[in-house]
C-alpha positions as MATLAB code, in Angstrom:
seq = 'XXXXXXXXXXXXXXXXXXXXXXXXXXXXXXXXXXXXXXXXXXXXXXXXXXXXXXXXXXXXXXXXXXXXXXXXXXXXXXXXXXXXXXXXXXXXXXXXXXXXXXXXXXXXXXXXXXXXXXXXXXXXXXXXXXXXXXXXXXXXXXXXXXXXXXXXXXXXXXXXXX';
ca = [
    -110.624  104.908  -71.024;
    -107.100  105.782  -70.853;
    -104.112  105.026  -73.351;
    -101.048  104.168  -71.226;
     -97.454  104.545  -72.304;
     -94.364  103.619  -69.714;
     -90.586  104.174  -69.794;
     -87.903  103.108  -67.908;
     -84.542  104.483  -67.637;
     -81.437  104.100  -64.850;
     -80.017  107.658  -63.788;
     -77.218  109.032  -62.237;
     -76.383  110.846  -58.540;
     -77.832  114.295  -58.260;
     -77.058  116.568  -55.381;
     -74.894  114.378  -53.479;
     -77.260  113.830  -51.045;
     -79.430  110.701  -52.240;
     -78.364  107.206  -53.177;
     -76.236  107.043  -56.643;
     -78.492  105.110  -58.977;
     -82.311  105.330  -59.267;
     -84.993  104.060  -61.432;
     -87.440  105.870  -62.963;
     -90.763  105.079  -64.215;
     -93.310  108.040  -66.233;
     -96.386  107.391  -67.246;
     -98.673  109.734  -69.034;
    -102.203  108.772  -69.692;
    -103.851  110.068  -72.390;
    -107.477  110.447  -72.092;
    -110.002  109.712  -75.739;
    -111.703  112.931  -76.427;
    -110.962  116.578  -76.740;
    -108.060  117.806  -75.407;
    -110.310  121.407  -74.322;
    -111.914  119.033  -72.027;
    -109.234  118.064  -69.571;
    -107.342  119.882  -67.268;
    -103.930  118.328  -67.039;
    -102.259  118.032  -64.242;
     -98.161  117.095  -63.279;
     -97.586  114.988  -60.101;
     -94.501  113.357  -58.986;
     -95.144  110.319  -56.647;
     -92.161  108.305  -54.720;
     -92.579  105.405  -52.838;
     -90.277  102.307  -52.210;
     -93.214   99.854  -52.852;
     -93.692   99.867  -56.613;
     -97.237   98.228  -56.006;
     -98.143  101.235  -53.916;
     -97.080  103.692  -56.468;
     -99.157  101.662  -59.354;
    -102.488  102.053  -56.934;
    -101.631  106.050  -56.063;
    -101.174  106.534  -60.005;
    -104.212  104.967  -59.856;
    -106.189  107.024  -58.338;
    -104.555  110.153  -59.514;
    -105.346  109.184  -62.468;
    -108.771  108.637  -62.161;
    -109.393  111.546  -60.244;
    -107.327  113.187  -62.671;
    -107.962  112.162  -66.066;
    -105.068  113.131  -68.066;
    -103.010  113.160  -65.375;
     -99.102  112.696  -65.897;
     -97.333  111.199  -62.980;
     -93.758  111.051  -62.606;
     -93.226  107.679  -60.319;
     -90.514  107.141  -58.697;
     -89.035  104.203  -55.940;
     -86.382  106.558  -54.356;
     -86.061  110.142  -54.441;
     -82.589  110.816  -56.433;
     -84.941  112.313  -59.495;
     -87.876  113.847  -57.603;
     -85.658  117.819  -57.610;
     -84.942  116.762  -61.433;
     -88.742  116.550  -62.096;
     -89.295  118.940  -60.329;
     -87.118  121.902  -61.760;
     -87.926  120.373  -65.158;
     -91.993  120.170  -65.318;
     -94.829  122.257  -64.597;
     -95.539  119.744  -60.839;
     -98.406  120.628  -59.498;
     -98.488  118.398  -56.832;
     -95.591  115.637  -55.303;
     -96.759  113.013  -53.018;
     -94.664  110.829  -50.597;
     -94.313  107.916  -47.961;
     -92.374  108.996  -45.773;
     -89.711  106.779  -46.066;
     -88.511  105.978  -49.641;
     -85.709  104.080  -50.035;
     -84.074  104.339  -47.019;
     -84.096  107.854  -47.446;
     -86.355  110.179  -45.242;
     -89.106  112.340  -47.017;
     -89.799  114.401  -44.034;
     -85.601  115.752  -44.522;
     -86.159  115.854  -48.806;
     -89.381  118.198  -47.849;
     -87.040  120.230  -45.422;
     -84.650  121.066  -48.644;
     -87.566  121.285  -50.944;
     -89.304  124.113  -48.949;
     -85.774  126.323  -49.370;
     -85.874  126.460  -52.998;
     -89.783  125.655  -53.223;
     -92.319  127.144  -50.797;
     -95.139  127.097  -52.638;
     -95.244  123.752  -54.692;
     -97.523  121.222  -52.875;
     -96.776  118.395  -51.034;
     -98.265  115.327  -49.305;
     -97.115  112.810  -47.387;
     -98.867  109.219  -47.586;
     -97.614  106.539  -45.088;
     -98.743  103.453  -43.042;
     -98.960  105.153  -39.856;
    -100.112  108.663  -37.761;
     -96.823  108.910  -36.094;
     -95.046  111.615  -38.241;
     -98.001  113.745  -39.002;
     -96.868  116.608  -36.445;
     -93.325  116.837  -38.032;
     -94.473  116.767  -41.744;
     -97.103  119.727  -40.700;
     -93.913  121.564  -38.758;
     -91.287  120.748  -42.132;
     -93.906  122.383  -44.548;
     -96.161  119.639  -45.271;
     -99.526  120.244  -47.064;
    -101.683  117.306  -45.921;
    -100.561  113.641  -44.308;
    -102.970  110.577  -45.502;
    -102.848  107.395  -43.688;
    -103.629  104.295  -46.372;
    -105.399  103.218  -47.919;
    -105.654  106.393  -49.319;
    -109.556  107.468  -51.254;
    -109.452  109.242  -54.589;
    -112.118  111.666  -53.025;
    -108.835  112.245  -50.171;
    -107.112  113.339  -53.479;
    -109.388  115.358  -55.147;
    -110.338  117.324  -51.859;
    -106.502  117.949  -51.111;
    -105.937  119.409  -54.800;
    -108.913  121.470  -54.208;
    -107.588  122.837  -51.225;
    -104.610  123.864  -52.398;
    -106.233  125.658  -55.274;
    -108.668  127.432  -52.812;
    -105.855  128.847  -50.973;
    -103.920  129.738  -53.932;
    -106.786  131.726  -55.198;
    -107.639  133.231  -51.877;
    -104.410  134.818  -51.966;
];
């Protein structure tokens, strides 16, 4: 079981090149037990449909424990939690707020090659562009916690192959 705490705050423009106001929404779950225990992982999510960011938290979460996860309904303060936290992971649909992800992963990869990124949307149609922009892996929902787990693992494989 899982302690939840939530804030909300409105932000400013950053970079000039997303919308001027943005909501944000953290939550950090805190798992009972000993902190040696857990491995905790940073993800930032961003998704227009606040429902489907509750069920992706979800299941990061779960397949997570201890998880933080940055949530987000546009993507003005993705690069801000970004440059601020240890991510390890940032998952998208590929359209947030009438912005496109596929272009924010374009910028991301010149200041971040490494960090990992995945793309969650309703469709197959953009899959061969997110793998050409830099993309890590491209779900098509409903998403599995297992599709999570394996995708984090495969990342970390690589990493330590290299």
């Amino acid at each position: 079981t899982a302690k939840q705490a939530t804030s909300k705050r409105s932000v400013c423009h950053m970079g000039g090149f997303l919308p001027p106001f943005c909501t944000l929404s953290f939550v950090k779950l805190i798992p009972y037990g000993r902190k040696s225990e857990v491995k905790s992982l940073t993800f930032v999510t961003a998704d227009s449909c606040r429902t489907q960011l509750e069920r992706l938290t979800q299941l990061l979460v779960s397949a997570f424990p201890g998880s933080t996860v940055y949530q987000h309904t546009d993507l003005c303060r993705v690069p801000h939690d970004i440059l601020n936290n240890k991510v390890d992971a940032v998952f998208l649909e590929t359209e947030v707020d009438e912005s496109n992800s596929l272009d924010f992963v374009r910028m991301l990869r010149r200041q971040k090659k490494s960090l990992p990124v995945f793309i969650i949307s309703q469709a197959e149609d953009l899959r061969e562009e997110a793998a050409k922009v830099g993309v890590n892996d491209y779900f098509v929902q409903p998403v599995t916690e297992q599709q999570l787990r394996d995708a984090i693992q495969s990342v970390k494989d690589k990493e330590n192959a290299s």
